[in-house]
XYZ file of N, CA and C in Angstrom:
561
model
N -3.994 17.427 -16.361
C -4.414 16.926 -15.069
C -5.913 16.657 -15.082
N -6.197 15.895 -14.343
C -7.766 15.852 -14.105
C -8.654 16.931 -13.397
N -9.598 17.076 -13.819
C -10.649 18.030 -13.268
C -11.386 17.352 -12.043
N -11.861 18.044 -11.038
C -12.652 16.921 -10.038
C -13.621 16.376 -10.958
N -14.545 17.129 -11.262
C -15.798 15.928 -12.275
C -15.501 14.876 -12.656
N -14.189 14.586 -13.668
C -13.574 13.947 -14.417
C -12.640 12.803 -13.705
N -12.442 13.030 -12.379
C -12.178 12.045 -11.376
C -12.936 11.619 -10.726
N -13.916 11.998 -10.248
C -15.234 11.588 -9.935
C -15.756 10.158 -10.663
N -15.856 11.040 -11.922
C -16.590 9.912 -13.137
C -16.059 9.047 -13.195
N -14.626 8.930 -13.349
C -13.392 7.362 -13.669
C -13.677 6.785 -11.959
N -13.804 7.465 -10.938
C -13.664 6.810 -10.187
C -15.438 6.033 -10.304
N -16.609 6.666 -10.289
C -17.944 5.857 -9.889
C -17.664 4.874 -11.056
N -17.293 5.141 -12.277
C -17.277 4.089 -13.684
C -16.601 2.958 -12.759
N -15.219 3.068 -12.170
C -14.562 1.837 -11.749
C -15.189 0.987 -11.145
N -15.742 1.888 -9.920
C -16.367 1.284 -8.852
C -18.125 0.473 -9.587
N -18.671 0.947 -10.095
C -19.490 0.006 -10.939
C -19.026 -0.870 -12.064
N -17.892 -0.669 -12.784
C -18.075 -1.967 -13.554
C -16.994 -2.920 -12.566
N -16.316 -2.736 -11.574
C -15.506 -3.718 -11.228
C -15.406 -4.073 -9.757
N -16.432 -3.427 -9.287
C -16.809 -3.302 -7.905
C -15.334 -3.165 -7.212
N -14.722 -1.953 -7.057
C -13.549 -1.591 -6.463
C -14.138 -1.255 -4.960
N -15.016 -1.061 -4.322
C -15.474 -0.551 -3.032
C -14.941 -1.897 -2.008
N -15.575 -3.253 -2.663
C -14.550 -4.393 -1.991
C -13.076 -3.947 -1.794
N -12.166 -3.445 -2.113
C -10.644 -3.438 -2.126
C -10.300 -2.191 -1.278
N -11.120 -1.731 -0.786
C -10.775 -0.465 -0.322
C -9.843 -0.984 1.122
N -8.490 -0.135 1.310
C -7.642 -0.439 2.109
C -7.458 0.045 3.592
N -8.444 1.435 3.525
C -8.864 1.809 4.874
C -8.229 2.661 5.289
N -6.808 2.683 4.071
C -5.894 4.139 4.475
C -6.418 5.266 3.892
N -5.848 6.428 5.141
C -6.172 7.633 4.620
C -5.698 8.311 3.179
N -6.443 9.100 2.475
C -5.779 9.623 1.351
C -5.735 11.041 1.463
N -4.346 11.232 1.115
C -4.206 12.877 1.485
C -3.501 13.145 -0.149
N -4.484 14.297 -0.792
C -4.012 15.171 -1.412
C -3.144 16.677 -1.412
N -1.556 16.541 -1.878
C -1.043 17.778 -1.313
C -0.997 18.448 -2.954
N -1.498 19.859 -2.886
C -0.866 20.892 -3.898
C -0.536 21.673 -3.646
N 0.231 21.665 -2.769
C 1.167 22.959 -2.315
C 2.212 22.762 -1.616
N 3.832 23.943 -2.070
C 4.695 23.520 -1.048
C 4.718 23.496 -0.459
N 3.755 24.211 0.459
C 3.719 24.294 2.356
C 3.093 22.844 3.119
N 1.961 22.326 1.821
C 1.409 21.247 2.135
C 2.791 19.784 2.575
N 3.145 20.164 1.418
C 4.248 18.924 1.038
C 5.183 18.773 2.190
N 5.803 20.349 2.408
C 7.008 20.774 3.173
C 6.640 19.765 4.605
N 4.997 20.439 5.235
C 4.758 19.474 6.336
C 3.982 18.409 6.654
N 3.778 17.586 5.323
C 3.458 16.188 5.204
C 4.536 15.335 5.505
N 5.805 15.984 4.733
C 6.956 14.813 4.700
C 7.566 15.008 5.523
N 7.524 16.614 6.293
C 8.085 16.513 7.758
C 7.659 15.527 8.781
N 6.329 15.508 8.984
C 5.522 14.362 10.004
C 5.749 12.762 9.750
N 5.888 12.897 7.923
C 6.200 11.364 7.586
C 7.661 10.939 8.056
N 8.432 11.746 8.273
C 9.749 11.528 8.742
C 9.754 11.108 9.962
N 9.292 12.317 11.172
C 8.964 12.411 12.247
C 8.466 10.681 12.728
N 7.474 10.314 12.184
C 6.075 8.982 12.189
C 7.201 8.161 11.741
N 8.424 8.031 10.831
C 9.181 6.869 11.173
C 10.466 6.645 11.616
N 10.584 7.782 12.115
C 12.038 8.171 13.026
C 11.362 7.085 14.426
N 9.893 7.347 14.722
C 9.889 6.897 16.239
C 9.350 5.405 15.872
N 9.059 4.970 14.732
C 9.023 3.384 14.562
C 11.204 2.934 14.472
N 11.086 3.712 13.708
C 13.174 3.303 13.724
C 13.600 2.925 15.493
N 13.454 4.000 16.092
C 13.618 4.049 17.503
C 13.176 2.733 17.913
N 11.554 2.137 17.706
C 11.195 0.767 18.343
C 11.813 -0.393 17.457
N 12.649 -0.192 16.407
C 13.379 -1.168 16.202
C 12.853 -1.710 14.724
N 11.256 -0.861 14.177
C 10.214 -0.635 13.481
C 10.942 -0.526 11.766
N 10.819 -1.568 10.711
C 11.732 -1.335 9.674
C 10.679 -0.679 8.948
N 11.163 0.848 8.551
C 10.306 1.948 7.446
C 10.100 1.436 6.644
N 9.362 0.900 5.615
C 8.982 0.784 4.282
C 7.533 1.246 3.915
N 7.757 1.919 2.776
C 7.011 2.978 2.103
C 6.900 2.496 0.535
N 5.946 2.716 0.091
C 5.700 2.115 -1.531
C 5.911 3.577 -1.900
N 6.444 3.455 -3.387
C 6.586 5.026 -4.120
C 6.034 4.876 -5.959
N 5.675 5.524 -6.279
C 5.310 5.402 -7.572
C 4.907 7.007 -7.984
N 5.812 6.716 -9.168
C 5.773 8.450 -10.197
C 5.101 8.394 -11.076
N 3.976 9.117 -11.778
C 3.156 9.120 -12.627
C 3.172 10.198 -13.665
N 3.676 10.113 -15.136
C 3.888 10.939 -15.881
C 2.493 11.131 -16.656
N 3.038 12.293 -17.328
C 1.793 13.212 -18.508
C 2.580 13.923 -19.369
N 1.594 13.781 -20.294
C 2.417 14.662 -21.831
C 1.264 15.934 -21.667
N 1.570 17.304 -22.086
C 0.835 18.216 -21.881
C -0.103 18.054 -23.601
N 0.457 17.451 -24.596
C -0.364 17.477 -26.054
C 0.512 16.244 -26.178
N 0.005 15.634 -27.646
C -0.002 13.924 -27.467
C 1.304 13.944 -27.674
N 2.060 14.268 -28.314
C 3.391 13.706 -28.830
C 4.657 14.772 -28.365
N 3.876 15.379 -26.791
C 4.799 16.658 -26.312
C 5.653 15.934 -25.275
N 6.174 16.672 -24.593
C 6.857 16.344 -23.765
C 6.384 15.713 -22.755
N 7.039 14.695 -21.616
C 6.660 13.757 -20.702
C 7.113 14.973 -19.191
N 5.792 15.207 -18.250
C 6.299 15.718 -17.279
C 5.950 14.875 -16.241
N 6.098 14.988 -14.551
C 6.008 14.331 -13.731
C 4.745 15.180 -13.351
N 3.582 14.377 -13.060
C 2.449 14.449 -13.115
C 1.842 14.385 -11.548
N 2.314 12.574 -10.953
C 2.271 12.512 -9.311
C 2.888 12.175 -9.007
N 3.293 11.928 -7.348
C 4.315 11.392 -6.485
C 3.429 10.699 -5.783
N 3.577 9.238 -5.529
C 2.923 8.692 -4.364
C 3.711 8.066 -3.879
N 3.197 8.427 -2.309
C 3.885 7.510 -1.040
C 2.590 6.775 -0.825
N 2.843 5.543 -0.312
C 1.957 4.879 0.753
C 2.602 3.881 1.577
N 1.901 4.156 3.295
C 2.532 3.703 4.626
C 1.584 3.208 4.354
N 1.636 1.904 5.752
C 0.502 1.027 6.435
C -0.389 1.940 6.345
N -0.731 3.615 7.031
C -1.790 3.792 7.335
C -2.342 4.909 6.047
N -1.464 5.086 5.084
C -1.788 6.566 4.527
C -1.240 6.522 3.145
N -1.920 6.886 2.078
C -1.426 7.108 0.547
C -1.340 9.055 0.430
N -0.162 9.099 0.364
C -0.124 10.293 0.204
C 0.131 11.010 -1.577
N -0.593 11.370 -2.030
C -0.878 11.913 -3.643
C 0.264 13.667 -3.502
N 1.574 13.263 -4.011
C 1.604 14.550 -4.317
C 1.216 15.197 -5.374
N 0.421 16.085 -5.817
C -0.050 16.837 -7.233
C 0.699 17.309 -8.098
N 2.422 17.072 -8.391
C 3.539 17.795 -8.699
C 2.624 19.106 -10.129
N 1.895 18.176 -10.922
C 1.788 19.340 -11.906
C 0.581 20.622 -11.424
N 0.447 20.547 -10.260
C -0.137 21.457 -9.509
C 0.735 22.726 -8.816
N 1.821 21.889 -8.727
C 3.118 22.602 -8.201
C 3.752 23.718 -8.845
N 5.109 24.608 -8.308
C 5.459 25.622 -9.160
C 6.554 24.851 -9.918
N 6.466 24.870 -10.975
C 7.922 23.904 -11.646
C 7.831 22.189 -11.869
N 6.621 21.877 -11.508
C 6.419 20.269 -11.441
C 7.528 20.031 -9.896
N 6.663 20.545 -9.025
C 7.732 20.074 -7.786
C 9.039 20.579 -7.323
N 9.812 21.167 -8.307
C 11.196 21.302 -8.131
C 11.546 22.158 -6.823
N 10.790 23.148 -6.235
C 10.586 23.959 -5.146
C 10.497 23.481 -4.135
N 9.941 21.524 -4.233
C 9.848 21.061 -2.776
C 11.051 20.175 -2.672
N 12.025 20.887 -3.562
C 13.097 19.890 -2.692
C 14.413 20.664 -3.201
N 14.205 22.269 -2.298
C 15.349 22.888 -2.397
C 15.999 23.366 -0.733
N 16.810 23.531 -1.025
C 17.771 23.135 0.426
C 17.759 21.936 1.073
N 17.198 21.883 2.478
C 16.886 20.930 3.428
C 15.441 20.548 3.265
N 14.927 20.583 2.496
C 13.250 20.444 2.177
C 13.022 19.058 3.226
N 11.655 18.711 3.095
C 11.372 17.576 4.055
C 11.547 16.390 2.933
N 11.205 16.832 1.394
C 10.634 15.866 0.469
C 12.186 15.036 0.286
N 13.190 16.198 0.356
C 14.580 15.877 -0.807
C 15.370 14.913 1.217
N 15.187 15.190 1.892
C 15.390 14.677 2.973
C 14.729 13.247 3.056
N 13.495 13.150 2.913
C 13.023 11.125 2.720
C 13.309 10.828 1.635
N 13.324 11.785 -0.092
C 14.048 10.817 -0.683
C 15.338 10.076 -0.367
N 16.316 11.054 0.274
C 18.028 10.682 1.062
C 17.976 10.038 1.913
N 16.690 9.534 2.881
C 16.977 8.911 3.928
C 16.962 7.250 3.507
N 18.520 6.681 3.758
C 18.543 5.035 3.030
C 18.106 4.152 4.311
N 17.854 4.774 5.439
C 16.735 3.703 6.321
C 15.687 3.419 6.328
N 14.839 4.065 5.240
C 13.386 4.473 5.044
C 13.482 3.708 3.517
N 12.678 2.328 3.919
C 13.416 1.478 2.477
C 12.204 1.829 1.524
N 12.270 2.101 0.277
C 10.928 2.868 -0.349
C 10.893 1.416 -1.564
N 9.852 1.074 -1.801
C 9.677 -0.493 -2.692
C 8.825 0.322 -3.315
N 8.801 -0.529 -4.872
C 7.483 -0.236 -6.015
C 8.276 -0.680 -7.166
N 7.556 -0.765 -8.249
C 7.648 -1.222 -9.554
C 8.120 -0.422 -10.302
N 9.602 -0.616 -11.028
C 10.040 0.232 -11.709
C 10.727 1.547 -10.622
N 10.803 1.764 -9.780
C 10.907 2.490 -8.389
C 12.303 3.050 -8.850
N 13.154 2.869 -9.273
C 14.482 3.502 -9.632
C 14.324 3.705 -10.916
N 14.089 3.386 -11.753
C 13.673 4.590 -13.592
C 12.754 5.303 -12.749
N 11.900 5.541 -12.230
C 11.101 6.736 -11.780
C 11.728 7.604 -10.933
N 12.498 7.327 -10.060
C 13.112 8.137 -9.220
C 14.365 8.883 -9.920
N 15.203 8.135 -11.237
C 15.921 9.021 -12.091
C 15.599 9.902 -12.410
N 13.990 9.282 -13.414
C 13.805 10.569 -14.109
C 13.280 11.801 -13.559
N 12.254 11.342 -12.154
C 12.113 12.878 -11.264
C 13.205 13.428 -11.236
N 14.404 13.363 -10.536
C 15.784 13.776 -10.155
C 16.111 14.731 -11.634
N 16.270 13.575 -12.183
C 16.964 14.476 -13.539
C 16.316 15.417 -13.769
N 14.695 15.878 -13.977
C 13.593 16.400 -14.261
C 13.790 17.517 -13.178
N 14.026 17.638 -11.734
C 14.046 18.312 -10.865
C 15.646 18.791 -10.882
N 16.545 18.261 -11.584
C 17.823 18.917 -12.031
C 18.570 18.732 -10.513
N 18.447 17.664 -10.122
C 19.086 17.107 -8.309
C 20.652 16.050 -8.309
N 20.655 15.912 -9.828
C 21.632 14.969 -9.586
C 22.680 14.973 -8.999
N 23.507 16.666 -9.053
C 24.346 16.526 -8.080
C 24.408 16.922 -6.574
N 22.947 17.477 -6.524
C 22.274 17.795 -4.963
C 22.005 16.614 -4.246
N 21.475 15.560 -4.720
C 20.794 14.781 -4.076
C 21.378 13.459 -3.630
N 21.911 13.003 -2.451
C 22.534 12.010 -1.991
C 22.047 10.405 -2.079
N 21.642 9.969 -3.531
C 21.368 8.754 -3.609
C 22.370 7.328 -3.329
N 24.321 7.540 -4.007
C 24.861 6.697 -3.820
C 24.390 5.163 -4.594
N 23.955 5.324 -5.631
C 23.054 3.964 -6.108
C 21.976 3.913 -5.379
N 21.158 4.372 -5.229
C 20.088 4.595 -4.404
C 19.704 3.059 -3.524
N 20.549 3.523 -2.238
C 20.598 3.385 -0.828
C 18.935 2.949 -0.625
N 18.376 1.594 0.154
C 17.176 1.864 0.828
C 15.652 1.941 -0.526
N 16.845 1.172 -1.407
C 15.515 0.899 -2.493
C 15.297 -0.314 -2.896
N 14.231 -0.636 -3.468
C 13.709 -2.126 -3.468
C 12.953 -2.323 -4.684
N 13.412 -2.586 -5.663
C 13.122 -2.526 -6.912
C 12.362 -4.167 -7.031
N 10.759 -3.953 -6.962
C 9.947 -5.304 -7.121
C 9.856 -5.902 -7.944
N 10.586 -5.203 -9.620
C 10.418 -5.894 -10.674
C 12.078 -7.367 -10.520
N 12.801 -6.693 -10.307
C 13.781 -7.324 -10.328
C 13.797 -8.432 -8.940
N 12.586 -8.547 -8.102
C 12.500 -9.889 -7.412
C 12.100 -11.034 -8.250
N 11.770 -10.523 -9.201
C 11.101 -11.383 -10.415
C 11.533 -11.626 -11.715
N 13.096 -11.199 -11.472
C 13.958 -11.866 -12.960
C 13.557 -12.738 -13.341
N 13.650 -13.592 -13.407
C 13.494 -15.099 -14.163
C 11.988 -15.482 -14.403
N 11.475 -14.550 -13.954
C 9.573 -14.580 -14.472
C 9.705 -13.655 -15.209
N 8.120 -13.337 -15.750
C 7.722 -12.605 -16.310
C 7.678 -11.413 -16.133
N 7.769 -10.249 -16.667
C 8.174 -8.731 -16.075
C 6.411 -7.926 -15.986
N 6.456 -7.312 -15.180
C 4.889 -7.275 -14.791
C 5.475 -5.354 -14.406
N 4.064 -4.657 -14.777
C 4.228 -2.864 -14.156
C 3.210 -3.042 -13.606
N 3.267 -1.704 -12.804
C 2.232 -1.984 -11.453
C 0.582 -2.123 -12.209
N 0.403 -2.316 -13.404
C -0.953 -2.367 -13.845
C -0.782 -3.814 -13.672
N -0.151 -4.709 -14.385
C -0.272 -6.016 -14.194
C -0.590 -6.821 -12.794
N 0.449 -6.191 -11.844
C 0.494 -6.585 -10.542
C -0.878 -6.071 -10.218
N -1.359 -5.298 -10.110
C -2.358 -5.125 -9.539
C -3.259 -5.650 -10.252
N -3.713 -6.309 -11.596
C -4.795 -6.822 -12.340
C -4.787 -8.259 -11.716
N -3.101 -8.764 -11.612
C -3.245 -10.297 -10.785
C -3.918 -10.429 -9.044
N -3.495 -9.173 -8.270
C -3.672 -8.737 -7.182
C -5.281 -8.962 -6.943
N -6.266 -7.936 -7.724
C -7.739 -7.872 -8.095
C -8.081 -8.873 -8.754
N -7.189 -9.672 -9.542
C -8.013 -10.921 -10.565
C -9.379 -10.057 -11.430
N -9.027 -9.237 -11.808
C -9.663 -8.510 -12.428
C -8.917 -7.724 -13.803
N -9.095 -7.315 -14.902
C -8.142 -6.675 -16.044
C -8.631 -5.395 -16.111
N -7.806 -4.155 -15.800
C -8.098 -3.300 -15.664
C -8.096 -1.951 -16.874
N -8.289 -1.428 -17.301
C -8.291 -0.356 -18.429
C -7.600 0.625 -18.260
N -6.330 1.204 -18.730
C -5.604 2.628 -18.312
C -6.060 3.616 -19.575
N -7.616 3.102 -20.129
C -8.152 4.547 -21.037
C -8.234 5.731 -20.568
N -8.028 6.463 -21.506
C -8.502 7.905 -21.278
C -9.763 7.915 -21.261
N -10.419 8.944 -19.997
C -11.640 9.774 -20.758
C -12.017 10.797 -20.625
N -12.870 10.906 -21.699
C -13.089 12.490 -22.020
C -11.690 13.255 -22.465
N -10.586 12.442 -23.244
C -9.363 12.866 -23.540
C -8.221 13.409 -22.476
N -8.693 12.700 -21.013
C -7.763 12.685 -20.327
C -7.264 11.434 -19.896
């Protein structure tokens, strides 16, 4: 995982060689590392589109899973969870978590509840291989009420017959800018 310093640094490096401060989106960013955090983030995020559903308001939420190997050629764990609404990117920290997450989505959790909810349409790149392999990884497959996963919107496949693009691409065309996914300082 990253150290604050070490996020710090990738972030001022970005923001000077590619002037990222232009792109800034104005949503809030909330970091959760904890289950209690999580438990009542995704409660409120539920809550916040139960009463847009009510005005007739169609949920959509971007999602994207971010893996890490703990040593180079070790195993692949789930690293982050991101949501982002119109107003809010929410960072879950899973390898901050007890188990990489698996704790926030036992019983009725809030998390394992918006993944199940198929009115709450969740879009992103690659968005279903990521949501397998959490599941499988969190050992949910036969807990978790996907059904072909209900309320998903897989952006690569609007784009069969083009070119196949991951969210680095999309976003390098997005910025018109080419972006670097180096490590540094060996993270």
């Amino acid at each position: 995982s990253l150290s604050r310093s070490t996020a710090s640094l990738v972030l001022e490096d970005a923001e000077k060689s590619r002037d990222l401060k232009s792109f800034h989106s104005g949503r809030k960013l909330l970091v959760l590392k904890s289950h209690s955090q999580v438990e009542f983030k995704f409660d409120e995020l539920i809550k916040e589109l139960e009463k847009k559903k009510m005005q007739s308001v169609l949920s959509v939420v971007s999602v994207d899973v971010e893996y890490a190997t703990i040593v180079q050629y070790g195993p692949v764990y789930p690293a982050l969870l991101l949501v982002g609404t119109d107003t809010e990117v929410i960072v879950v920290w899973l390898d901050k978590l007890k188990q990489n997450g698996r704790m926030c989505v036992n019983g009725e959790s809030s998390l394992k509840r918006f993944l199940e909810m198929e009115w709450i349409v969740k879009i992103g790149v690659g968005i279903v291989s990521d949501l397998k392999k959490l599941i499988e990884f969190w050992r949910l497959e036969e807990r978790i009420e996907f059904e072909g996963f209900h309320g998903i919107l897989e952006l690569e496949e609007m784009r069969r017959n083009e070119e196949k693009l991951g969210m680095k691409e999309l976003a390098e065309k997005v910025l018109k800018r080419s972006i670097s996914k180096k490590k540094v300082n060996g993270v």
